[in-house]
């Protein structure tokens, strides 16, 4: 049965409630997703110490047993994405042949970057290379001295690897599958639709519900991970700027405030709130990057950027296939596996959001843009932020490593202080804190809109009341994770949520390939 023969365009919308509190969403899906989140919250709150121990145990089991699986899957996703870009299917448009993009390139890239990277890259752009500078398996295997210039180059490379094309390949597969089946084939803009060539109309039954619930599960905990990291950094910035105490209580208050703003943005929709905030994020990011470039050692930083690109091109394939076989060393689990789990956990909501704003683009344009532009911008950001920190640590007054070891949330602010630019440093510390909040808002409102879209069986205009509920829920889950164990609980949630959804992405690849072959049969 072909896609065109098997799809009844009105059927999924008949499944949504027509009246009552659940009006506009699938009733059973809505109830099941709420019960899933409530069960998690009650389990965590009932005994925080026990829950924290369970989170630790899950993380240890996954990182010690399944590291090879995460690494293999991410490599397969990247290989498939590259093949798609250069295949004979590249000219196929994500929509009708007459469709053209709804958003201009700047707005499109701004939304991609804001939703896809968020405040995570601001959190780790300095903290991560500072950790790796002190030691990592790659400098140990090469016999490189820690805290040296060569170690710094390797540290920057590892950070770029974790934020580069491997992660974006996950977004490519999920977003491309969603956009293709929704805009080209007329199926609902929902995760279940990506499996239509494999299971047919059963996407509207149990298996479709299961896939969407997995996506909601991953979205909730993927977003909560980023919100938890971001709010810790915001709290640090406010502590340095205003003296507000750094505490879990204040972080929960910050989550509540910013979640409220994000919920209002989600209610206003994509073309208004989310697009405007995303563009603001990009302009502020450009301003901060310009400041770091010209207030820091400009020539050195530009050299860092070019060197980083060269090192990355030479090493991203062997690094992507490396599995640490040394017993007792948990570096890869704490870093690479965490990142791959984070990318996969984020892929349902980022993928659906990217699909939502990418109608009308060709398959090749879509893949090439996602695999080149965001990673290049990210590497520039890493070179400016991390490069300044490395320069201060190795050639200046130092103190960045000490600050990071005390708390990774101090990294960005310690670097601004180390640049010794007086009131400019204070001003840009305030701007950075505001930008973290703004990225926080974009991640939360995008996640909210995506969850509601799936519950509304692909409707791009889910009910406002549903958006409010899930906007608040994301903040509650992030708060509970913070209470239950801070960074470890956040990382565990991300890695654990990614495991079941990785199987769905594998099925998406097979399904998309079948659909593309049907679109253009081999002659």
Short mmCIF file of C-alpha atoms in Angstrom, two decimals:
data_model
loop_
_atom_site.label_atom_id
_atom_site.label_comp_id
_atom_site.label_asym_id
_atom_site.label_seq_id
_atom_site.Cartn_x
_atom_site.Cartn_y
_atom_site.Cartn_z
CA UNK A 1 0.00 0.00 0.00
CA UNK A 2 1.41 3.41 -0.96
CA UNK A 3 1.34 6.47 1.27
CA UNK A 4 -1.22 8.14 -0.97
CA UNK A 5 -3.52 5.13 -0.95
CA UNK A 6 -3.32 4.49 2.77
CA UNK A 7 -3.81 7.93 4.28
CA UNK A 8 -7.13 9.43 5.21
CA UNK A 9 -6.35 13.08 5.93
CA UNK A 10 -9.33 13.52 8.28
CA UNK A 11 -8.87 10.45 10.41
CA UNK A 12 -6.28 11.66 12.99
CA UNK A 13 -8.25 14.81 13.74
CA UNK A 14 -11.34 12.76 14.49
CA UNK A 15 -9.36 11.28 17.39
CA UNK A 16 -9.11 14.58 19.29
CA UNK A 17 -11.67 15.59 21.88
CA UNK A 18 -14.32 18.05 20.66
CA UNK A 19 -15.29 19.44 24.06
CA UNK A 20 -14.31 19.55 27.72
CA UNK A 21 -10.93 20.07 29.41
CA UNK A 22 -9.19 17.92 26.79
CA UNK A 23 -10.71 19.73 23.83
CA UNK A 24 -8.35 19.81 20.88
CA UNK A 25 -6.05 16.96 22.02
CA UNK A 26 -6.11 13.18 21.95
CA UNK A 27 -7.75 12.26 25.26
CA UNK A 28 -5.94 8.99 26.01
CA UNK A 29 -2.58 10.39 24.91
CA UNK A 30 -3.06 13.47 27.05
CA UNK A 31 -4.00 11.46 30.14
CA UNK A 32 -1.18 8.94 29.65
CA UNK A 33 1.46 11.66 29.23
CA UNK A 34 0.25 13.45 32.36
CA UNK A 35 0.31 10.22 34.38
CA UNK A 36 3.83 9.54 33.14
CA UNK A 37 5.13 12.89 34.38
CA UNK A 38 3.14 12.76 37.66
CA UNK A 39 4.53 9.30 38.41
CA UNK A 40 8.08 10.57 37.91
CA UNK A 41 7.55 13.65 40.09
CA UNK A 42 5.93 11.64 42.91
CA UNK A 43 8.67 9.00 42.77
CA UNK A 44 11.36 11.66 43.07
CA UNK A 45 9.71 13.83 45.72
CA UNK A 46 8.64 10.90 47.93
CA UNK A 47 12.26 9.95 48.69
CA UNK A 48 14.84 12.28 47.17
CA UNK A 49 17.82 10.32 48.48
CA UNK A 50 16.52 7.02 47.10
CA UNK A 51 15.60 8.62 43.77
CA UNK A 52 19.06 10.14 43.50
CA UNK A 53 20.59 6.70 44.08
CA UNK A 54 18.38 5.21 41.37
CA UNK A 55 19.44 7.96 38.94
CA UNK A 56 23.10 7.26 39.73
CA UNK A 57 22.59 3.54 39.17
CA UNK A 58 20.85 4.04 35.81
CA UNK A 59 23.59 6.37 34.59
CA UNK A 60 26.34 3.97 35.70
CA UNK A 61 24.68 1.01 33.99
CA UNK A 62 24.14 2.84 30.71
CA UNK A 63 27.61 4.38 30.54
CA UNK A 64 29.38 1.16 31.53
CA UNK A 65 27.32 -1.17 29.33
CA UNK A 66 25.97 0.80 26.36
CA UNK A 67 28.59 3.42 25.53
CA UNK A 68 29.45 1.53 22.35
CA UNK A 69 25.77 1.57 21.31
CA UNK A 70 25.39 5.35 21.62
CA UNK A 71 28.63 5.92 19.70
CA UNK A 72 27.66 3.49 16.92
CA UNK A 73 24.17 4.94 16.54
CA UNK A 74 25.36 8.55 16.29
CA UNK A 75 27.90 7.55 13.63
CA UNK A 76 25.21 5.74 11.63
CA UNK A 77 22.94 8.79 11.85
CA UNK A 78 25.72 11.04 10.50
CA UNK A 79 26.58 8.67 7.66
CA UNK A 80 22.93 8.43 6.62
CA UNK A 81 22.54 12.24 6.73
CA UNK A 82 25.57 12.78 4.49
CA UNK A 83 24.29 10.15 2.07
CA UNK A 84 20.92 11.92 1.90
CA UNK A 85 22.58 15.23 0.98
CA UNK A 86 24.40 13.73 -2.00
CA UNK A 87 21.76 11.24 -3.09
CA UNK A 88 19.49 11.54 -6.12
CA UNK A 89 16.71 12.58 -3.75
CA UNK A 90 18.36 15.90 -2.90
CA UNK A 91 16.11 18.05 -5.10
CA UNK A 92 12.88 16.78 -3.46
CA UNK A 93 11.09 19.61 -1.71
CA UNK A 94 9.72 19.36 1.83
CA UNK A 95 6.23 20.17 0.66
CA UNK A 96 4.58 20.48 -2.71
CA UNK A 97 6.84 21.24 -5.65
CA UNK A 98 5.38 24.75 -5.72
CA UNK A 99 6.01 25.44 -2.00
CA UNK A 100 8.71 27.89 -0.94
CA UNK A 101 10.17 28.61 2.54
CA UNK A 102 7.91 30.46 4.97
CA UNK A 103 10.85 32.13 6.76
CA UNK A 104 13.89 33.95 5.42
CA UNK A 105 17.35 32.46 5.94
CA UNK A 106 18.28 34.66 8.91
CA UNK A 107 15.05 33.94 10.79
CA UNK A 108 15.36 30.25 9.91
CA UNK A 109 18.96 29.93 11.13
CA UNK A 110 18.15 31.97 14.24
CA UNK A 111 15.37 29.57 15.18
CA UNK A 112 17.52 26.53 14.36
CA UNK A 113 20.36 27.75 16.55
CA UNK A 114 18.18 28.95 19.43
CA UNK A 115 16.15 25.74 19.61
CA UNK A 116 18.98 23.36 18.71
CA UNK A 117 21.75 24.72 20.94
CA UNK A 118 20.05 26.91 23.52
CA UNK A 119 21.90 27.89 26.65
CA UNK A 120 23.73 24.55 26.75
CA UNK A 121 26.55 25.82 24.55
CA UNK A 122 26.86 28.96 26.70
CA UNK A 123 27.13 26.74 29.77
CA UNK A 124 29.86 24.48 28.37
CA UNK A 125 31.76 26.71 25.88
CA UNK A 126 34.38 27.58 28.52
CA UNK A 127 33.77 25.04 31.28
CA UNK A 128 34.23 22.00 29.04
CA UNK A 129 37.60 22.92 27.47
CA UNK A 130 38.86 23.92 30.92
CA UNK A 131 38.00 20.45 32.23
CA UNK A 132 39.62 18.72 29.24
CA UNK A 133 42.70 20.94 29.53
CA UNK A 134 43.47 19.31 32.86
CA UNK A 135 43.31 15.79 31.46
CA UNK A 136 41.52 13.53 29.00
CA UNK A 137 42.21 10.17 27.29
CA UNK A 138 43.36 11.79 24.03
CA UNK A 139 46.23 13.75 25.57
CA UNK A 140 47.10 10.73 27.72
CA UNK A 141 47.34 8.48 24.65
CA UNK A 142 49.42 11.11 22.82
CA UNK A 143 51.71 11.71 25.79
CA UNK A 144 50.78 15.40 25.87
CA UNK A 145 51.39 17.39 29.03
CA UNK A 146 48.23 18.66 30.73
CA UNK A 147 47.68 22.43 30.93
CA UNK A 148 49.89 23.01 27.90
CA UNK A 149 49.20 24.75 24.57
CA UNK A 150 48.92 21.39 22.78
CA UNK A 151 46.56 20.11 25.46
CA UNK A 152 44.47 23.26 24.98
CA UNK A 153 44.16 22.56 21.26
CA UNK A 154 42.96 19.02 22.02
CA UNK A 155 40.54 20.32 24.66
CA UNK A 156 38.98 22.73 22.16
CA UNK A 157 38.74 19.93 19.58
CA UNK A 158 36.92 17.63 22.01
CA UNK A 159 34.44 20.38 22.84
CA UNK A 160 33.81 21.11 19.15
CA UNK A 161 33.36 17.36 18.56
CA UNK A 162 30.63 17.20 21.19
CA UNK A 163 28.81 20.19 19.66
CA UNK A 164 29.45 19.42 15.97
CA UNK A 165 27.98 17.52 13.05
CA UNK A 166 27.37 14.25 14.92
CA UNK A 167 24.73 15.86 17.10
CA UNK A 168 23.17 17.84 14.28
CA UNK A 169 22.86 14.64 12.23
CA UNK A 170 20.35 13.41 14.82
CA UNK A 171 18.26 16.54 14.26
CA UNK A 172 18.55 16.09 10.48
CA UNK A 173 16.98 12.63 10.49
CA UNK A 174 14.16 13.46 12.87
CA UNK A 175 13.32 16.87 11.39
CA UNK A 176 13.62 15.72 7.78
CA UNK A 177 11.39 12.70 8.38
CA UNK A 178 8.74 14.83 10.06
CA UNK A 179 8.80 17.54 7.39
CA UNK A 180 8.75 15.03 4.52
CA UNK A 181 5.79 13.02 5.78
CA UNK A 182 3.83 16.06 7.00
CA UNK A 183 4.34 18.49 4.11
CA UNK A 184 5.06 16.13 1.22
CA UNK A 185 2.66 13.30 2.10
CA UNK A 186 -0.05 15.10 4.07
CA UNK A 187 0.33 13.12 7.29
CA UNK A 188 -0.02 14.77 10.73
CA UNK A 189 3.01 16.73 11.97
CA UNK A 190 3.67 14.15 14.67
CA UNK A 191 6.37 11.58 15.41
CA UNK A 192 4.06 8.68 14.61
CA UNK A 193 3.81 9.78 10.98
CA UNK A 194 7.49 9.05 10.34
CA UNK A 195 6.78 5.30 10.63
CA UNK A 196 3.87 5.15 8.16
CA UNK A 197 5.74 3.17 5.47
CA UNK A 198 6.53 0.50 8.10
CA UNK A 199 3.24 0.11 9.98
CA UNK A 200 0.65 1.90 7.87
CA UNK A 201 -2.60 3.01 9.52
CA UNK A 202 -1.44 1.46 12.79
CA UNK A 203 0.26 4.80 13.45
CA UNK A 204 -3.20 5.89 14.67
CA UNK A 205 -3.35 3.07 17.22
CA UNK A 206 -1.20 1.68 20.03
CA UNK A 207 2.16 1.84 18.25
CA UNK A 208 1.61 5.40 17.14
CA UNK A 209 0.64 6.42 20.66
CA UNK A 210 3.75 4.67 22.04
CA UNK A 211 6.07 6.52 19.67
CA UNK A 212 4.56 9.90 20.49
CA UNK A 213 4.71 9.18 24.23
CA UNK A 214 8.40 8.28 23.90
CA UNK A 215 8.93 11.57 22.09
CA UNK A 216 7.11 13.49 24.82
CA UNK A 217 9.16 11.66 27.47
CA UNK A 218 12.40 12.58 25.70
CA UNK A 219 11.30 16.16 25.18
CA UNK A 220 10.33 16.72 28.82
CA UNK A 221 13.63 15.44 30.17
CA UNK A 222 15.80 16.83 27.39
CA UNK A 223 14.40 20.31 27.93
CA UNK A 224 14.52 19.91 31.71
CA UNK A 225 18.24 19.06 31.48
CA UNK A 226 19.00 22.26 29.62
CA UNK A 227 16.75 24.37 31.82
CA UNK A 228 18.42 22.98 34.92
CA UNK A 229 21.91 23.75 33.60
CA UNK A 230 20.89 27.20 32.37
CA UNK A 231 19.23 28.30 35.57
CA UNK A 232 22.32 27.35 37.59
CA UNK A 233 24.39 29.63 35.37
CA UNK A 234 21.79 32.40 35.59
CA UNK A 235 21.86 32.15 39.38
CA UNK A 236 25.65 32.48 39.33
CA UNK A 237 25.44 35.58 37.14
CA UNK A 238 22.83 37.21 39.34
CA UNK A 239 24.89 36.35 42.42
CA UNK A 240 27.94 38.09 40.99
CA UNK A 241 25.98 41.07 39.67
CA UNK A 242 23.46 41.66 42.47
CA UNK A 243 24.47 39.47 45.41
CA UNK A 244 21.45 37.15 45.13
CA UNK A 245 22.43 33.91 46.90
CA UNK A 246 23.32 30.85 44.85
CA UNK A 247 20.85 28.24 46.07
CA UNK A 248 18.46 25.58 44.84
CA UNK A 249 15.55 27.66 46.16
CA UNK A 250 16.53 30.69 44.09
CA UNK A 251 17.08 28.47 41.06
CA UNK A 252 13.55 27.11 41.39
CA UNK A 253 12.23 30.69 41.66
CA UNK A 254 14.15 31.57 38.48
CA UNK A 255 12.70 28.53 36.73
CA UNK A 256 9.21 29.67 37.72
CA UNK A 257 9.75 33.23 36.42
CA UNK A 258 11.33 32.28 33.12
CA UNK A 259 8.92 29.38 32.56
CA UNK A 260 6.04 31.85 32.90
CA UNK A 261 7.54 34.07 30.19
CA UNK A 262 8.26 31.03 27.99
CA UNK A 263 4.66 29.84 28.36
CA UNK A 264 3.36 33.22 27.19
CA UNK A 265 5.72 32.99 24.21
CA UNK A 266 4.47 29.49 23.38
CA UNK A 267 0.87 30.72 23.51
CA UNK A 268 1.71 33.47 20.99
CA UNK A 269 2.98 30.88 18.48
CA UNK A 270 5.96 30.49 16.12
CA UNK A 271 5.63 33.49 13.84
CA UNK A 272 5.37 35.96 16.72
CA UNK A 273 6.93 35.13 20.09
CA UNK A 274 9.36 32.32 19.20
CA UNK A 275 10.66 33.92 15.97
CA UNK A 276 11.15 37.33 17.59
CA UNK A 277 12.96 35.95 20.64
CA UNK A 278 15.14 33.71 18.43
CA UNK A 279 16.22 36.68 16.31
CA UNK A 280 16.95 38.67 19.48
CA UNK A 281 19.08 35.76 20.70
CA UNK A 282 21.16 35.81 17.53
CA UNK A 283 21.76 39.57 17.58
CA UNK A 284 22.81 39.44 21.23
CA UNK A 285 25.05 36.45 20.48
CA UNK A 286 26.72 38.39 17.64
CA UNK A 287 27.26 41.38 19.94
CA UNK A 288 28.84 39.22 22.65
CA UNK A 289 31.04 37.40 20.11
CA UNK A 290 32.23 40.74 18.72
CA UNK A 291 33.09 41.89 22.24
CA UNK A 292 35.06 38.72 23.01
CA UNK A 293 36.87 38.99 19.65
CA UNK A 294 37.96 42.62 19.89
CA UNK A 295 38.39 42.90 23.67
CA UNK A 296 40.49 39.74 23.73
CA UNK A 297 43.66 38.77 21.82
CA UNK A 298 42.06 39.13 18.37
CA UNK A 299 44.79 37.57 16.22
CA UNK A 300 45.18 34.65 18.61
CA UNK A 301 41.41 34.03 18.66
CA UNK A 302 41.08 34.06 14.87
CA UNK A 303 43.98 31.63 14.69
CA UNK A 304 42.19 29.43 17.22
CA UNK A 305 39.09 29.38 15.01
CA UNK A 306 40.96 28.38 11.85
CA UNK A 307 43.00 25.80 13.78
CA UNK A 308 39.84 24.39 15.36
CA UNK A 309 38.16 23.90 11.98
CA UNK A 310 41.26 22.18 10.60
CA UNK A 311 41.63 19.86 13.59
CA UNK A 312 37.95 19.05 13.51
CA UNK A 313 37.92 18.13 9.81
CA UNK A 314 40.93 15.85 10.35
CA UNK A 315 39.69 14.11 13.47
CA UNK A 316 35.89 14.06 13.73
CA UNK A 317 35.57 10.63 12.03
CA UNK A 318 38.11 8.70 14.16
CA UNK A 319 36.93 10.47 17.31
CA UNK A 320 33.35 9.58 16.44
CA UNK A 321 34.19 5.86 16.24
CA UNK A 322 36.47 5.65 19.29
CA UNK A 323 35.24 3.54 22.21
CA UNK A 324 37.26 3.72 25.44
CA UNK A 325 38.23 0.16 26.40
CA UNK A 326 40.24 1.01 29.51
CA UNK A 327 38.49 -0.47 32.53
CA UNK A 328 37.54 1.90 35.31
CA UNK A 329 37.87 5.08 33.26
CA UNK A 330 34.49 6.80 33.11
CA UNK A 331 35.51 9.86 31.05
CA UNK A 332 33.65 8.80 27.90
CA UNK A 333 30.47 8.02 29.81
CA UNK A 334 30.54 11.33 31.68
CA UNK A 335 31.21 13.37 28.54
CA UNK A 336 30.61 11.83 25.10
CA UNK A 337 27.80 9.43 26.03
CA UNK A 338 26.10 12.18 28.02
CA UNK A 339 26.25 14.48 25.01
CA UNK A 340 24.96 11.85 22.57
CA UNK A 341 22.13 11.07 24.97
CA UNK A 342 21.39 14.78 25.30
CA UNK A 343 21.22 15.26 21.52
CA UNK A 344 18.93 12.24 21.09
CA UNK A 345 16.69 13.29 24.00
CA UNK A 346 16.40 16.75 22.44
CA UNK A 347 15.73 15.41 18.93
CA UNK A 348 11.95 14.89 19.23
CA UNK A 349 11.25 18.49 20.18
CA UNK A 350 14.03 20.16 18.18
CA UNK A 351 13.30 17.93 15.21
CA UNK A 352 9.60 18.73 15.21
CA UNK A 353 10.29 22.42 15.73
CA UNK A 354 12.82 22.51 12.87
CA UNK A 355 10.35 20.64 10.67
CA UNK A 356 7.68 23.19 11.62
CA UNK A 357 9.80 26.09 10.29
CA UNK A 358 11.36 24.33 7.27
CA UNK A 359 8.46 23.75 4.91
CA UNK A 360 9.33 24.48 1.29
CA UNK A 361 13.08 23.83 1.44
CA UNK A 362 14.71 21.10 -0.61
CA UNK A 363 16.11 18.00 1.03
CA UNK A 364 19.69 18.87 0.01
CA UNK A 365 19.38 22.49 1.15
CA UNK A 366 17.98 21.32 4.46
CA UNK A 367 20.67 18.71 5.22
CA UNK A 368 23.65 20.76 4.07
CA UNK A 369 22.46 23.83 5.98
CA UNK A 370 22.00 21.94 9.24
CA UNK A 371 25.32 20.10 8.99
CA UNK A 372 27.41 23.15 8.09
CA UNK A 373 26.01 26.47 9.35
CA UNK A 374 25.18 25.75 13.03
CA UNK A 375 28.43 23.78 13.64
CA UNK A 376 30.53 26.59 12.08
CA UNK A 377 28.78 29.22 14.20
CA UNK A 378 29.23 27.03 17.27
CA UNK A 379 32.93 26.59 16.58
CA UNK A 380 33.33 30.35 16.26
CA UNK A 381 31.57 30.78 19.60
CA UNK A 382 33.85 28.15 21.16
CA UNK A 383 36.94 29.82 19.73
CA UNK A 384 35.91 33.22 21.10
CA UNK A 385 34.76 32.06 24.53
CA UNK A 386 37.06 29.10 25.11
CA UNK A 387 39.96 30.80 23.31
CA UNK A 388 39.83 33.78 25.66
CA UNK A 389 39.74 31.44 28.66
CA UNK A 390 42.71 29.43 27.36
CA UNK A 391 44.65 32.64 26.70
CA UNK A 392 44.00 33.93 30.23
CA UNK A 393 44.83 30.55 31.79
CA UNK A 394 48.05 29.82 29.87
CA UNK A 395 49.35 33.28 29.01
CA UNK A 396 47.67 35.63 31.49
CA UNK A 397 46.74 35.83 35.13
CA UNK A 398 45.06 32.39 35.20
CA UNK A 399 42.30 31.44 37.61
CA UNK A 400 39.81 30.07 35.07
CA UNK A 401 40.53 26.42 35.85
CA UNK A 402 40.25 27.13 39.56
CA UNK A 403 36.87 28.80 39.03
CA UNK A 404 35.59 25.95 36.84
CA UNK A 405 36.70 23.34 39.37
CA UNK A 406 34.76 25.22 42.02
CA UNK A 407 31.66 25.35 39.80
CA UNK A 408 31.23 25.14 36.00
CA UNK A 409 28.65 27.94 36.27
CA UNK A 410 31.50 30.36 37.11
CA UNK A 411 33.41 29.74 33.87
CA UNK A 412 31.92 32.46 31.69
CA UNK A 413 31.95 35.11 34.40
CA UNK A 414 35.50 34.28 35.50
CA UNK A 415 36.62 34.72 31.89
CA UNK A 416 34.95 38.12 31.63
CA UNK A 417 36.68 39.15 34.85
CA UNK A 418 40.02 37.81 33.59
CA UNK A 419 39.76 39.88 30.40
CA UNK A 420 40.23 42.93 32.67
CA UNK A 421 38.06 45.36 30.72
CA UNK A 422 36.53 47.18 33.69
CA UNK A 423 32.91 48.23 33.48
CA UNK A 424 32.61 46.66 30.02
CA UNK A 425 33.10 43.29 31.66
CA UNK A 426 30.28 43.98 34.13
CA UNK A 427 28.00 45.21 31.35
CA UNK A 428 28.59 42.13 29.23
CA UNK A 429 28.18 39.86 32.25
CA UNK A 430 24.68 41.33 32.56
CA UNK A 431 24.05 40.86 28.82
CA UNK A 432 25.25 37.25 28.98
CA UNK A 433 22.94 36.55 31.92
CA UNK A 434 20.02 38.04 30.00
CA UNK A 435 20.95 35.97 26.93
CA UNK A 436 21.01 32.77 29.00
CA UNK A 437 17.49 33.60 30.17
CA UNK A 438 16.44 34.34 26.58
CA UNK A 439 17.80 31.02 25.30
CA UNK A 440 16.11 29.40 28.27
CA UNK A 441 12.80 30.90 27.11
CA UNK A 442 13.31 29.75 23.51
CA UNK A 443 14.10 26.17 24.53
CA UNK A 444 11.13 25.98 26.87
CA UNK A 445 8.55 27.54 24.55
CA UNK A 446 9.71 25.40 21.61
CA UNK A 447 9.46 22.26 23.71
CA UNK A 448 6.02 23.25 24.93
CA UNK A 449 4.74 23.85 21.42
CA UNK A 450 6.11 20.53 20.20
CA UNK A 451 4.54 18.47 23.00
CA UNK A 452 1.19 20.14 22.42
CA UNK A 453 1.43 19.58 18.66
CA UNK A 454 1.90 15.84 19.20
CA UNK A 455 -0.97 15.66 21.68
CA UNK A 456 -3.15 17.54 19.19
CA UNK A 457 -2.37 14.84 16.59
CA UNK A 458 -0.23 17.13 14.46
CA UNK A 459 -2.33 20.29 14.59
CA UNK A 460 -0.04 23.33 14.28
CA UNK A 461 -2.41 25.35 16.48
CA UNK A 462 -2.88 23.34 19.71
CA UNK A 463 -5.20 24.78 22.39
CA UNK A 464 -3.77 27.57 24.55
CA UNK A 465 -4.76 25.87 27.80
CA UNK A 466 -2.75 22.79 26.82
CA UNK A 467 0.28 24.97 26.03
CA UNK A 468 0.04 26.59 29.47
CA UNK A 469 -0.14 23.22 31.23
CA UNK A 470 2.91 21.76 29.50
CA UNK A 471 4.89 24.98 29.80
CA UNK A 472 4.44 24.85 33.57
CA UNK A 473 5.12 21.09 33.62
CA UNK A 474 8.56 21.52 32.03
CA UNK A 475 9.51 23.94 34.79
CA UNK A 476 8.23 21.56 37.48
CA UNK A 477 10.27 18.63 36.10
CA UNK A 478 13.43 20.75 35.88
CA UNK A 479 12.90 21.84 39.50
CA UNK A 480 12.37 18.28 40.69
CA UNK A 481 15.54 17.11 38.95
CA UNK A 482 17.54 19.89 40.59
CA UNK A 483 16.23 18.92 44.01
CA UNK A 484 16.94 15.24 43.32
CA UNK A 485 20.63 15.59 42.62
CA UNK A 486 21.57 18.55 40.47
CA UNK A 487 23.88 17.90 37.53
CA UNK A 488 24.05 14.10 37.95
CA UNK A 489 20.26 13.77 37.95
CA UNK A 490 20.02 16.06 34.92
CA UNK A 491 22.59 14.06 32.99
CA UNK A 492 20.95 10.77 33.95
CA UNK A 493 17.54 11.98 32.79
CA UNK A 494 18.98 12.97 29.43
CA UNK A 495 20.88 9.71 28.81
CA UNK A 496 18.01 7.49 30.00
CA UNK A 497 15.38 9.32 27.94
CA UNK A 498 17.55 8.91 24.84
CA UNK A 499 17.86 5.12 24.99
CA UNK A 500 14.35 4.09 23.87
CA UNK A 501 14.04 6.92 21.38
CA UNK A 502 17.26 5.92 19.62
CA UNK A 503 15.42 2.81 18.36
CA UNK A 504 12.69 5.04 16.94
CA UNK A 505 15.26 7.10 15.02
CA UNK A 506 16.66 3.91 13.49
CA UNK A 507 13.16 3.01 12.29
CA UNK A 508 12.76 6.56 10.95
CA UNK A 509 15.80 6.06 8.73
CA UNK A 510 14.39 2.86 7.24
CA UNK A 511 10.96 4.43 6.83
CA UNK A 512 12.30 7.57 5.15
CA UNK A 513 14.42 5.51 2.77
CA UNK A 514 11.39 3.45 1.74
CA UNK A 515 9.30 6.57 1.18
CA UNK A 516 12.02 8.23 -0.90
CA UNK A 517 12.35 5.11 -3.07
CA UNK A 518 8.59 5.19 -3.62
CA UNK A 519 8.82 8.89 -4.47
CA UNK A 520 11.54 8.23 -7.08
CA UNK A 521 11.53 4.56 -8.13
CA UNK A 522 14.76 3.21 -9.64
CA UNK A 523 14.46 3.12 -13.38
#
